Short mmCIF file of the C-alpha atoms (twelve columns), coordinates in Angstrom:
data_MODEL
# 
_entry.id   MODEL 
# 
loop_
_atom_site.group_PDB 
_atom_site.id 
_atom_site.type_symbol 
_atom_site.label_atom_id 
_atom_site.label_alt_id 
_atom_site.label_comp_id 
_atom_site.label_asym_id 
_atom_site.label_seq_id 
_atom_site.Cartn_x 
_atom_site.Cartn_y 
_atom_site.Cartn_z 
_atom_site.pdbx_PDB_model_num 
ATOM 1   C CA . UNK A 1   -29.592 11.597  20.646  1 
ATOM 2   C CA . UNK A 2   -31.027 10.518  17.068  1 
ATOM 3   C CA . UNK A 3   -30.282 7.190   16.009  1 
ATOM 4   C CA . UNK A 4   -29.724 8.243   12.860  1 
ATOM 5   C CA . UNK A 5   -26.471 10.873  14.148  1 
ATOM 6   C CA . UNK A 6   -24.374 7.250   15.063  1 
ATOM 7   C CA . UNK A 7   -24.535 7.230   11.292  1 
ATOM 8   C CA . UNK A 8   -23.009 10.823  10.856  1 
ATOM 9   C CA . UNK A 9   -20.406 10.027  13.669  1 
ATOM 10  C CA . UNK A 10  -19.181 7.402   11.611  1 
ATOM 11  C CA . UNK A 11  -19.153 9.165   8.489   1 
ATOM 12  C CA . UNK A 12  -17.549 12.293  9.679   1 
ATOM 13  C CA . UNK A 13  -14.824 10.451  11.797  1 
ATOM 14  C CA . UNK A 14  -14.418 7.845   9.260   1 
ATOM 15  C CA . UNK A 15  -13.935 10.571  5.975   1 
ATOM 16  C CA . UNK A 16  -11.927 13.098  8.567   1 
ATOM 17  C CA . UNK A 17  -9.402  10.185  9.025   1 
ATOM 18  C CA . UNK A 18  -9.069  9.220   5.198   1 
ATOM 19  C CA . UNK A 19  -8.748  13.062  4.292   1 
ATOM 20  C CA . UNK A 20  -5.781  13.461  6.980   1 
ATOM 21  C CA . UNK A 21  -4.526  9.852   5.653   1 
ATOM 22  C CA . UNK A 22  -4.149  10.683  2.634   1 
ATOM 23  C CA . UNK A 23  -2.340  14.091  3.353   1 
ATOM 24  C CA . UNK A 24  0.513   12.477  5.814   1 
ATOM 25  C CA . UNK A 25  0.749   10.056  3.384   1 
ATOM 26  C CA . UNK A 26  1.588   12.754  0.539   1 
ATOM 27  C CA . UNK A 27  3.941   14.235  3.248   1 
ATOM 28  C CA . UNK A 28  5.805   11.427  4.325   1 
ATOM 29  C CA . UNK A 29  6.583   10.299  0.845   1 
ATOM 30  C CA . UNK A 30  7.208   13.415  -0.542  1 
ATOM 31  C CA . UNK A 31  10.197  13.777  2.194   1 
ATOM 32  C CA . UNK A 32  11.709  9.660   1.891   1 
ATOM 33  C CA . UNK A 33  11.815  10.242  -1.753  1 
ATOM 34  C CA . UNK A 34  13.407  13.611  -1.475  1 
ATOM 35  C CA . UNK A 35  16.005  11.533  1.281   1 
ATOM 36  C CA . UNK A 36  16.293  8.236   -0.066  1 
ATOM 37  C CA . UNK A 37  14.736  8.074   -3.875  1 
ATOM 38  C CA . UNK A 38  11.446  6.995   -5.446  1 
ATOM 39  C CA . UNK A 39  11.852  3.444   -4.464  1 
ATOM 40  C CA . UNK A 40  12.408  3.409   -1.393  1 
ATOM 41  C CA . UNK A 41  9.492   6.100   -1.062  1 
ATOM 42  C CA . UNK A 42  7.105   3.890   -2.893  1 
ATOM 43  C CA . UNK A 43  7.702   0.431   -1.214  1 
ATOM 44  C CA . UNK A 44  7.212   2.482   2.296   1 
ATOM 45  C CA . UNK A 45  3.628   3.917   1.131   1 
ATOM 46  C CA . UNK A 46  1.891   2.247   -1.888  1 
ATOM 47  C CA . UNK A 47  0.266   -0.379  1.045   1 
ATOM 48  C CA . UNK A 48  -0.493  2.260   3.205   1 
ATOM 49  C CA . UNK A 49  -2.369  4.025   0.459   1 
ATOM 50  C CA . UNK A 50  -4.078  0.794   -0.525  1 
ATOM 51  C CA . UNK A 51  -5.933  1.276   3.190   1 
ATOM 52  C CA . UNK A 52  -7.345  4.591   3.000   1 
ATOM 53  C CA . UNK A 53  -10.146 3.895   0.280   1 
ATOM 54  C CA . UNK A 54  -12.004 1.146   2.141   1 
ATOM 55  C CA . UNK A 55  -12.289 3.517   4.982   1 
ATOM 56  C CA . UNK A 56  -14.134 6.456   3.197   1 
ATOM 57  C CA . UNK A 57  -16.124 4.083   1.761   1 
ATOM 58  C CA . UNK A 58  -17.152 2.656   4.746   1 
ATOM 59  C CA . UNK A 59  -17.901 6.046   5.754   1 
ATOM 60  C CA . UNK A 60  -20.018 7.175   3.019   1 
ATOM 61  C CA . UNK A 61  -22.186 4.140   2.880   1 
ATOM 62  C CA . UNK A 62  -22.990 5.056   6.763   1 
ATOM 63  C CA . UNK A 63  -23.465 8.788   5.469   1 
ATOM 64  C CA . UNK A 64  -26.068 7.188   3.817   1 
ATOM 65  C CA . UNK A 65  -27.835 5.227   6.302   1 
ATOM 66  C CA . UNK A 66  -28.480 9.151   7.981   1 
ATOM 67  C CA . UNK A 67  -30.923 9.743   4.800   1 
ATOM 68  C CA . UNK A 68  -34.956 8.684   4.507   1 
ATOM 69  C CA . UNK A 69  -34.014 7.306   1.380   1 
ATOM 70  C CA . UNK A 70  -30.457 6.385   0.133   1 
ATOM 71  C CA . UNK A 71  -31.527 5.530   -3.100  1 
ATOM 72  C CA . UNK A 72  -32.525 8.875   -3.509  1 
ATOM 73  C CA . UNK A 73  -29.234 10.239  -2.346  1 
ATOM 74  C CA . UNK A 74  -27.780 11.278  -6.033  1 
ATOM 75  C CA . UNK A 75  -30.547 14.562  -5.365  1 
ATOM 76  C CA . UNK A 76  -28.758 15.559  -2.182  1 
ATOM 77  C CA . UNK A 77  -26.304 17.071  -4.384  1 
ATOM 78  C CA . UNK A 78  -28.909 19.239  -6.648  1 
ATOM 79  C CA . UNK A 79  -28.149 22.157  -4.330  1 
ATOM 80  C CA . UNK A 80  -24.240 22.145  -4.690  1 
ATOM 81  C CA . UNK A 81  -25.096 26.110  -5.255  1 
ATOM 82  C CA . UNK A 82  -26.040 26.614  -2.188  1 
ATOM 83  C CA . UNK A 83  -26.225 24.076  0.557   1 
ATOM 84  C CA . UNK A 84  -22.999 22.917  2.231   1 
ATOM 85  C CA . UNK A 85  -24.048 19.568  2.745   1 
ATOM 86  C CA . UNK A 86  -24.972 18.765  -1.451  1 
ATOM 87  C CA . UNK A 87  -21.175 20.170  -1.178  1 
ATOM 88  C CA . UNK A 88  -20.299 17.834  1.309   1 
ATOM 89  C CA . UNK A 89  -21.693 14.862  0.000   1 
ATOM 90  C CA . UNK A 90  -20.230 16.001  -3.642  1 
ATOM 91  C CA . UNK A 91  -16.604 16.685  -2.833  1 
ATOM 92  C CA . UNK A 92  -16.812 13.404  -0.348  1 
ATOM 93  C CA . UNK A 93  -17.418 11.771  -4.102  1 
ATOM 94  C CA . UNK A 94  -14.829 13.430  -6.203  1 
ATOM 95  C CA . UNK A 95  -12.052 12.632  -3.243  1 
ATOM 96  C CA . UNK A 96  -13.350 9.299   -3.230  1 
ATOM 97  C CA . UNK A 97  -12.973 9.394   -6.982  1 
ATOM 98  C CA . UNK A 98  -9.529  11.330  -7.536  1 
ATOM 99  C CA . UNK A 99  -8.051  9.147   -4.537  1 
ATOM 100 C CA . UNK A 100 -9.123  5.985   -6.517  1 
ATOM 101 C CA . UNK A 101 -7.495  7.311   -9.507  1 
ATOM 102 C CA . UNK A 102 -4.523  8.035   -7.904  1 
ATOM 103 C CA . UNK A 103 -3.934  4.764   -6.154  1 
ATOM 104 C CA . UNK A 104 -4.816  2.931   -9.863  1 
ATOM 105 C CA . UNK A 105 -1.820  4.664   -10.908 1 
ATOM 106 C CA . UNK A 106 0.387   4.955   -8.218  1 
ATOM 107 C CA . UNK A 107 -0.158  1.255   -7.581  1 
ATOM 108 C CA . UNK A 108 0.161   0.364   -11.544 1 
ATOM 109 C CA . UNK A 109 2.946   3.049   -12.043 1 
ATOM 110 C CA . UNK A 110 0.631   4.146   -14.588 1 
ATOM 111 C CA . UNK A 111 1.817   7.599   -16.160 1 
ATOM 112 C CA . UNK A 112 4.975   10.100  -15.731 1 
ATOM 113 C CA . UNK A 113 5.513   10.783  -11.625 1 
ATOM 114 C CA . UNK A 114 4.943   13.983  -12.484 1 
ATOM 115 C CA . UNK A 115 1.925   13.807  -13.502 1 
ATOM 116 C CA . UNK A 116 1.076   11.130  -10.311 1 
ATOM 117 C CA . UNK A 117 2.073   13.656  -8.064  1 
ATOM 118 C CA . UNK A 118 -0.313  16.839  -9.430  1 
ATOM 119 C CA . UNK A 119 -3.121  14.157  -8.891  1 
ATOM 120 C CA . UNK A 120 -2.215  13.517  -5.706  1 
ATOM 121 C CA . UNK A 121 -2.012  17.599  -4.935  1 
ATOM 122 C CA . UNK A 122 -5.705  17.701  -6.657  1 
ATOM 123 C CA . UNK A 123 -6.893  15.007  -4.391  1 
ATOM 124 C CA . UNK A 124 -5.305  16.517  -1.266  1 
ATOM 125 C CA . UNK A 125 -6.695  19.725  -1.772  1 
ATOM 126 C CA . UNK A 126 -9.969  18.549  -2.589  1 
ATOM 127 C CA . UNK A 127 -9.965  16.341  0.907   1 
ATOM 128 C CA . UNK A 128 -9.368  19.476  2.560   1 
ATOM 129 C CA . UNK A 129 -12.244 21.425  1.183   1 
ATOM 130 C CA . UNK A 130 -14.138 18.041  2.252   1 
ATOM 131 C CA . UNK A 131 -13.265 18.639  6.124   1 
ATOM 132 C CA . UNK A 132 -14.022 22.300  5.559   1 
ATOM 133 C CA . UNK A 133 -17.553 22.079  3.836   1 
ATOM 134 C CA . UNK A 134 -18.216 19.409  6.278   1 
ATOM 135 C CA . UNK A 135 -17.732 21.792  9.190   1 
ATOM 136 C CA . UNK A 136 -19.870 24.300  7.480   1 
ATOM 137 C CA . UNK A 137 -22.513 22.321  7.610   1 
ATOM 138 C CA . UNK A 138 -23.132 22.695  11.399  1 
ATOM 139 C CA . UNK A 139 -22.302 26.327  11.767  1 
ATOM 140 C CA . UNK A 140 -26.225 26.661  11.803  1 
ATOM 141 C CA . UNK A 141 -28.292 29.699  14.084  1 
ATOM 142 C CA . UNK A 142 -30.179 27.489  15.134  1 
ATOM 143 C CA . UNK A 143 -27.612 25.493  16.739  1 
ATOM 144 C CA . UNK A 144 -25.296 27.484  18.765  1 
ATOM 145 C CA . UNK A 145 -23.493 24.161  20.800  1 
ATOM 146 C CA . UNK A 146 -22.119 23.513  17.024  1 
ATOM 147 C CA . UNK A 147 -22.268 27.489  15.154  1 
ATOM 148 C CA . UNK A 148 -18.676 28.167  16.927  1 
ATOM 149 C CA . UNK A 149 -15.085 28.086  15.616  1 
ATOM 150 C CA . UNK A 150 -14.843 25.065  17.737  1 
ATOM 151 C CA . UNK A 151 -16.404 23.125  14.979  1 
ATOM 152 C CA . UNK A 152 -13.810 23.563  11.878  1 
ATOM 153 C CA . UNK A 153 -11.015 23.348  14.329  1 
ATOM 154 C CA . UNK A 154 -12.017 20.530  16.418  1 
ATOM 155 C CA . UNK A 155 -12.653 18.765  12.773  1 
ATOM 156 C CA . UNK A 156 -9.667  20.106  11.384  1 
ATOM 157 C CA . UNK A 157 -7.386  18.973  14.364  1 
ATOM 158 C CA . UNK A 158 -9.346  15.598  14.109  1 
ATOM 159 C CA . UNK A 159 -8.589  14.801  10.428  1 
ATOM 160 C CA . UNK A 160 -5.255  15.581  11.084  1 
ATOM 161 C CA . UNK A 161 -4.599  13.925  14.576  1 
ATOM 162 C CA . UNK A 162 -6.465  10.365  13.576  1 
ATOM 163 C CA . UNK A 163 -4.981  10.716  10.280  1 
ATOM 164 C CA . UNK A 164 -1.513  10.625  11.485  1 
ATOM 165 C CA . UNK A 165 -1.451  8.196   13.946  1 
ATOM 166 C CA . UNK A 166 -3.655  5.846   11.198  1 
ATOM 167 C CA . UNK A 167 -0.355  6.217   9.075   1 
ATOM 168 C CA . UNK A 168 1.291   5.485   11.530  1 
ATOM 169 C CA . UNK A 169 0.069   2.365   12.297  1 
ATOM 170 C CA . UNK A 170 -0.121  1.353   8.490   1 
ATOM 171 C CA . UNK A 171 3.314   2.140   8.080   1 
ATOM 172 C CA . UNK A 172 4.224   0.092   11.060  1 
ATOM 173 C CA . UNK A 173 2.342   -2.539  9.709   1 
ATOM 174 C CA . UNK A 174 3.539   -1.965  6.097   1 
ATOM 175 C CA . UNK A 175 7.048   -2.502  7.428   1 
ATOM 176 C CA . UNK A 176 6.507   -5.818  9.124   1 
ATOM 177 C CA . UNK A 177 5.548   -7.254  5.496   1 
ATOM 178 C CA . UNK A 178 8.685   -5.793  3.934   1 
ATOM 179 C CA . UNK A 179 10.839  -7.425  6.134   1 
ATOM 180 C CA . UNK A 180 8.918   -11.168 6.057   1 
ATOM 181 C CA . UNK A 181 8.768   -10.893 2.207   1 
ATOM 182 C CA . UNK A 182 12.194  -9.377  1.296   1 
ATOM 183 C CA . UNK A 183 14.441  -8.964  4.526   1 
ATOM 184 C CA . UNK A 184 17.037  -7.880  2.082   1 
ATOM 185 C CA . UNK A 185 15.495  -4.170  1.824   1 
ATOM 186 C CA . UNK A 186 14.330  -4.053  5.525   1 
ATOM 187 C CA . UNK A 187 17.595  -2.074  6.650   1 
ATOM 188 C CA . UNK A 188 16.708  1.310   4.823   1 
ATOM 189 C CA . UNK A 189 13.070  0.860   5.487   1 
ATOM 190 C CA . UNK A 190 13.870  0.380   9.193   1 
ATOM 191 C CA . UNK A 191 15.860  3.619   9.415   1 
ATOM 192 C CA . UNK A 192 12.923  5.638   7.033   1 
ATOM 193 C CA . UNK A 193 10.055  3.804   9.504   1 
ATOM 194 C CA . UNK A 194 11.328  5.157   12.775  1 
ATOM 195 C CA . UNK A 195 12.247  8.943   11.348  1 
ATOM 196 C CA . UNK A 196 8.823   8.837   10.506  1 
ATOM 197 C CA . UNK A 197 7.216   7.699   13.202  1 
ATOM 198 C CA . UNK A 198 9.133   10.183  15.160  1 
ATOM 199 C CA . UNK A 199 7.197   13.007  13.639  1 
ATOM 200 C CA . UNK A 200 3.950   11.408  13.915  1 
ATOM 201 C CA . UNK A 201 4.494   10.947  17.321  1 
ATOM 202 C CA . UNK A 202 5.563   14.804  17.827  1 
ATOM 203 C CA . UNK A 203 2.681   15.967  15.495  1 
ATOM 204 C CA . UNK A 204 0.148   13.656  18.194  1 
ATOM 205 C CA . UNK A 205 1.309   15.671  20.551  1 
ATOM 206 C CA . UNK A 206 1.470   19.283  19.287  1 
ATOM 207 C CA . UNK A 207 -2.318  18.164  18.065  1 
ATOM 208 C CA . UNK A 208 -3.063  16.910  21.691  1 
ATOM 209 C CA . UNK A 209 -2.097  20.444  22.678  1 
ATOM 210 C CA . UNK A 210 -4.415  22.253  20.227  1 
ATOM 211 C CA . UNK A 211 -7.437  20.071  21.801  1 
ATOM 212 C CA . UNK A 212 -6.290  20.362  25.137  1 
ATOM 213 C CA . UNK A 213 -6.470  24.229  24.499  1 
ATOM 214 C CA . UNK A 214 -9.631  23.853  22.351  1 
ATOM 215 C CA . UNK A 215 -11.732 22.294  24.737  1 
ATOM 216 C CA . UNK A 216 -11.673 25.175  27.888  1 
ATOM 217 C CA . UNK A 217 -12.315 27.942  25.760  1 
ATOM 218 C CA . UNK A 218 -15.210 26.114  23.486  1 
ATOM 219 C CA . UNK A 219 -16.944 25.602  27.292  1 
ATOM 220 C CA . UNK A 220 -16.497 29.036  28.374  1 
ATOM 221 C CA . UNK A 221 -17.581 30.144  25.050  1 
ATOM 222 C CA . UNK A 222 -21.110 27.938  25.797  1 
ATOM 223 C CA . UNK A 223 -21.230 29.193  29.536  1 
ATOM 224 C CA . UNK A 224 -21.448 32.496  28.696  1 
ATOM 225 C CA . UNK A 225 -23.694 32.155  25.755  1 
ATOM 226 C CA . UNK A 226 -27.296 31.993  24.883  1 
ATOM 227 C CA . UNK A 227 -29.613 29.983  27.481  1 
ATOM 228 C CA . UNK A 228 -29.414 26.679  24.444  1 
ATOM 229 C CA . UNK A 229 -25.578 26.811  24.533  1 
ATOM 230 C CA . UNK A 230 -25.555 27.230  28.133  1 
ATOM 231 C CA . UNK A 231 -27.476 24.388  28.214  1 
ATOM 232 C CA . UNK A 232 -24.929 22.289  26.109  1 
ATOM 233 C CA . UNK A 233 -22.400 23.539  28.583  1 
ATOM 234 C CA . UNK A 234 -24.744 22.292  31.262  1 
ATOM 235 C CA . UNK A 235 -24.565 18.561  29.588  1 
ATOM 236 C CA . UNK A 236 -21.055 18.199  28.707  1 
ATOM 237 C CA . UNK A 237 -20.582 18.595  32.689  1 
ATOM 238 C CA . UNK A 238 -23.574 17.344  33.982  1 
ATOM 239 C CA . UNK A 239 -25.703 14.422  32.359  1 
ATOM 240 C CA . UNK A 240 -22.467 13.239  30.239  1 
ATOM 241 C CA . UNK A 241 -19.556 14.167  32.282  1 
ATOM 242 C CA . UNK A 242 -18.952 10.542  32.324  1 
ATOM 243 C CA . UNK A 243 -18.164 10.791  28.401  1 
ATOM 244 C CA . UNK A 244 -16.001 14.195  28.644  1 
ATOM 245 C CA . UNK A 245 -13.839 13.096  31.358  1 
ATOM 246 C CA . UNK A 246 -13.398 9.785   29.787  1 
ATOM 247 C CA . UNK A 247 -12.711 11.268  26.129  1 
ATOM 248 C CA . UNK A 248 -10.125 13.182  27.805  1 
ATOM 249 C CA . UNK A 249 -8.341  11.237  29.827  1 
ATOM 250 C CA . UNK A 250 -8.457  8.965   26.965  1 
ATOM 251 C CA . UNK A 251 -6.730  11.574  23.949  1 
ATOM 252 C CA . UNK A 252 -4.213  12.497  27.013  1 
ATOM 253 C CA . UNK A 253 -3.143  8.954   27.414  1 
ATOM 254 C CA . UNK A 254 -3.100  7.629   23.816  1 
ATOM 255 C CA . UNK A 255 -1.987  11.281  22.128  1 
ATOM 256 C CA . UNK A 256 0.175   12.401  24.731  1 
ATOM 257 C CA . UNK A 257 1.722   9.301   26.579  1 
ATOM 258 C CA . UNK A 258 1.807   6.929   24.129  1 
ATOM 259 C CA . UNK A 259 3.138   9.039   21.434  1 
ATOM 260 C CA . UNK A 260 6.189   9.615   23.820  1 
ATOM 261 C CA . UNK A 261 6.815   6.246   24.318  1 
ATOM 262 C CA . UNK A 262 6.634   5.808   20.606  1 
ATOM 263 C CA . UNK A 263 9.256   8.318   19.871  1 
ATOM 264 C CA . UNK A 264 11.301  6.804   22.598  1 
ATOM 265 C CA . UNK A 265 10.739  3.376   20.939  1 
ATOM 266 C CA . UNK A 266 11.439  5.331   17.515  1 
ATOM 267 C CA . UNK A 267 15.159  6.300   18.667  1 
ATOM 268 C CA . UNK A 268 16.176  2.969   19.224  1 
ATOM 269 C CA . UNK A 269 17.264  0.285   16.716  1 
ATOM 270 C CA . UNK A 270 15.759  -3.475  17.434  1 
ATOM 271 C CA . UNK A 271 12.934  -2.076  19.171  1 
ATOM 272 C CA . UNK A 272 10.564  -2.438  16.106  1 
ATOM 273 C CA . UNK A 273 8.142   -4.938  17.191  1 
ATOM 274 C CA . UNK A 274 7.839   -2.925  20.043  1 
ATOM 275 C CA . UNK A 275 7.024   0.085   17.839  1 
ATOM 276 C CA . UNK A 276 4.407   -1.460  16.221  1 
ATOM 277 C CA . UNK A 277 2.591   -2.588  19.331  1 
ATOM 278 C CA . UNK A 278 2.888   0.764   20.519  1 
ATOM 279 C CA . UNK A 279 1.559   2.081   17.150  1 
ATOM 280 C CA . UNK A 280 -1.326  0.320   16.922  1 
ATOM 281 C CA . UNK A 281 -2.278  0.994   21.152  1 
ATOM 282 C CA . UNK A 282 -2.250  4.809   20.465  1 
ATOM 283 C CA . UNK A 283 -4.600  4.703   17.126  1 
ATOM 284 C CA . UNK A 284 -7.254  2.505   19.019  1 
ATOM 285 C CA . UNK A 285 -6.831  4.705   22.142  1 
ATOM 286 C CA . UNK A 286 -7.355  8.222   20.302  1 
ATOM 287 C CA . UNK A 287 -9.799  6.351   17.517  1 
ATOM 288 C CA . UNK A 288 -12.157 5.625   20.545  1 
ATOM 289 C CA . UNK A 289 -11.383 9.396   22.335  1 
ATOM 290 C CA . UNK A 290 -12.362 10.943  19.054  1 
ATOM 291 C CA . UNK A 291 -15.372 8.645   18.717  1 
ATOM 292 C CA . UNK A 292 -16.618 9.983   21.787  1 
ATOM 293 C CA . UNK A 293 -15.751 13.605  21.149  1 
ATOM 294 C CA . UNK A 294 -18.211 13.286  18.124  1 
ATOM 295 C CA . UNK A 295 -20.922 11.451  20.048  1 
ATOM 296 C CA . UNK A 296 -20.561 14.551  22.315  1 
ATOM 297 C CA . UNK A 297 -20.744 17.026  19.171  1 
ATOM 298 C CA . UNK A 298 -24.452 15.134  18.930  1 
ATOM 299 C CA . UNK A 299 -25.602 14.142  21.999  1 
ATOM 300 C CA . UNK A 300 -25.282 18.173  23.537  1 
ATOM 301 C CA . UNK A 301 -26.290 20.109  20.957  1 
ATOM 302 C CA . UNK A 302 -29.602 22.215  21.324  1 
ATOM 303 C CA . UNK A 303 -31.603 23.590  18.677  1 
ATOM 304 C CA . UNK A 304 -33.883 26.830  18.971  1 
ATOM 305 C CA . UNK A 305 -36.484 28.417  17.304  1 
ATOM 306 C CA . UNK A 306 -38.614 25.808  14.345  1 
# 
């Protein structure tokens, strides 16, 4: 494995998670200020959003470590016609761009909600097409570990899966400063924290499901392939078994078992701290599984022809 693909498992994992961030965030608020008004809807998410722009910065400066020459990096995106990855690297700058814009405002209560919340729907969208031209990218030939419909789904279920349970523990941790700061809100926020963190922790596992299903038929797909994706088939359960067995017992325990204790936790009052420990434990647990999923994405693949 290229030293230089740590760089891209950072970036993809890093921008996968803000995209999928950003879109439970526009969900969840969306819903609390459809339930219980603007206010309430804002002083649940406006910290949370605050969070998601250092971390797809963070993964865009590693993007950039991945090049020969970052400061050349501004003529990756002279292809934008025809390359996926000038695509990439261009929408990864307008969503960082449109996202900043948005928080400015939402954070300033700058402009008419209205026109907040088509910005936000721009930016959303825009993520999306992110996670898609990013999966595009590796549907190559030459590569036939990574040209499957394993990759947009995988990536797609990943942006999603991290980006919930990243909400999750930002809302968990967004709460805990509500209540030190004003206890005289807390009650309402308490009641909209664990409804919400009742559907992360059923969307974790529906997701857990998806990769749980994924996963077989993406190595039966390789086995009975051409001799290179035979080969990645051969690695996943040979030479780095280790990894695969770990990344899945890992997703199983942090997606599957914690989220149920979380939704347990969720359905009782006065169990809050307790929610937030359990919060945080599942993000770190599936943030590592999903690290090593990537890793896996690299380490396997084998290229033929030139």
């Amino acid at each position: 494995m290229n030293v230089h693909d740590f760089a891209l498992i950072t970036f993809t994992i890093l921008a996968q998670m803000a995209v999928g961030s950003f879109v439970v965030l526009g969900v969840v608020h969306f819903f609390i200020n459809r339930k219980s008004g603007a206010e309430e809807a804002d002083r649940m998410s406006d910290r949370a959003l605050l969070a998601i722009g250092p971390v797809l910065v963070l993964g865009m400066i590693a993007s950039l470590l991945h090049l020969g020459d970052p400061f050349r990096a501004y003529a990756a995106i002279t292809n934008w016609d025809s390359s996926w990855l000038s695509r990439e690297i261009l929408l990864g700058v307008t969503f960082a761009t449109l996202g900043a814009v948005f928080a400015l405002l939402q954070w300033r209560k700058i402009g008419s909600t209205a026109v907040r919340n088509i910005l936000a729907i721009v930016t959303a969208v825009v993520g999306l097409v992110l996670v898609y031209a990013m999966s595009n990218v590796y549907l190559l030939p030459t590569q036939p570990a990574w040209n499957s419909w394993a990759t947009p789904v995988s990536f797609f279920t990943t942006t999603f899966l991290l980006g919930s349970l990243a909400m999750g523990a930002a809302f968990v941790a967004n709460y805990a400063y509500v209540q030190s700061k004003d206890p005289g809100c807390a009650d309402e926020q308490c009641v909209l924290l664990r409804a919400v963190m009742r559907w992360i922790a059923m969307a974790s596992v529906v997701l857990l499901g998806v990769e749980l299903v994924i996963l077989p038929l993406y190595l039966a797909s390789l086995a009975t392939g051409t001799a290179a994706a035979a080969g990645t088939a051969a690695l996943l359960i040979g030479t780095y078994n280790w990894a695969l067995i770990l990344r899945i017992a890992l997703v199983f325990i942090g997606a599957g078992i914690f989220s149920l204790f979380v939704y347990r936790s969720a359905m009782n009052p006065g169990e809050e701290k307790l929610l937030g420990t359990l919060a945080y434990t599942t993000f770190a647990i599936v943030l590592v599984a999903e690290v090593l999923g990537r890793f896996l994405f690299y380490a396997t693949h084998i290229r033929i022809g030139i």
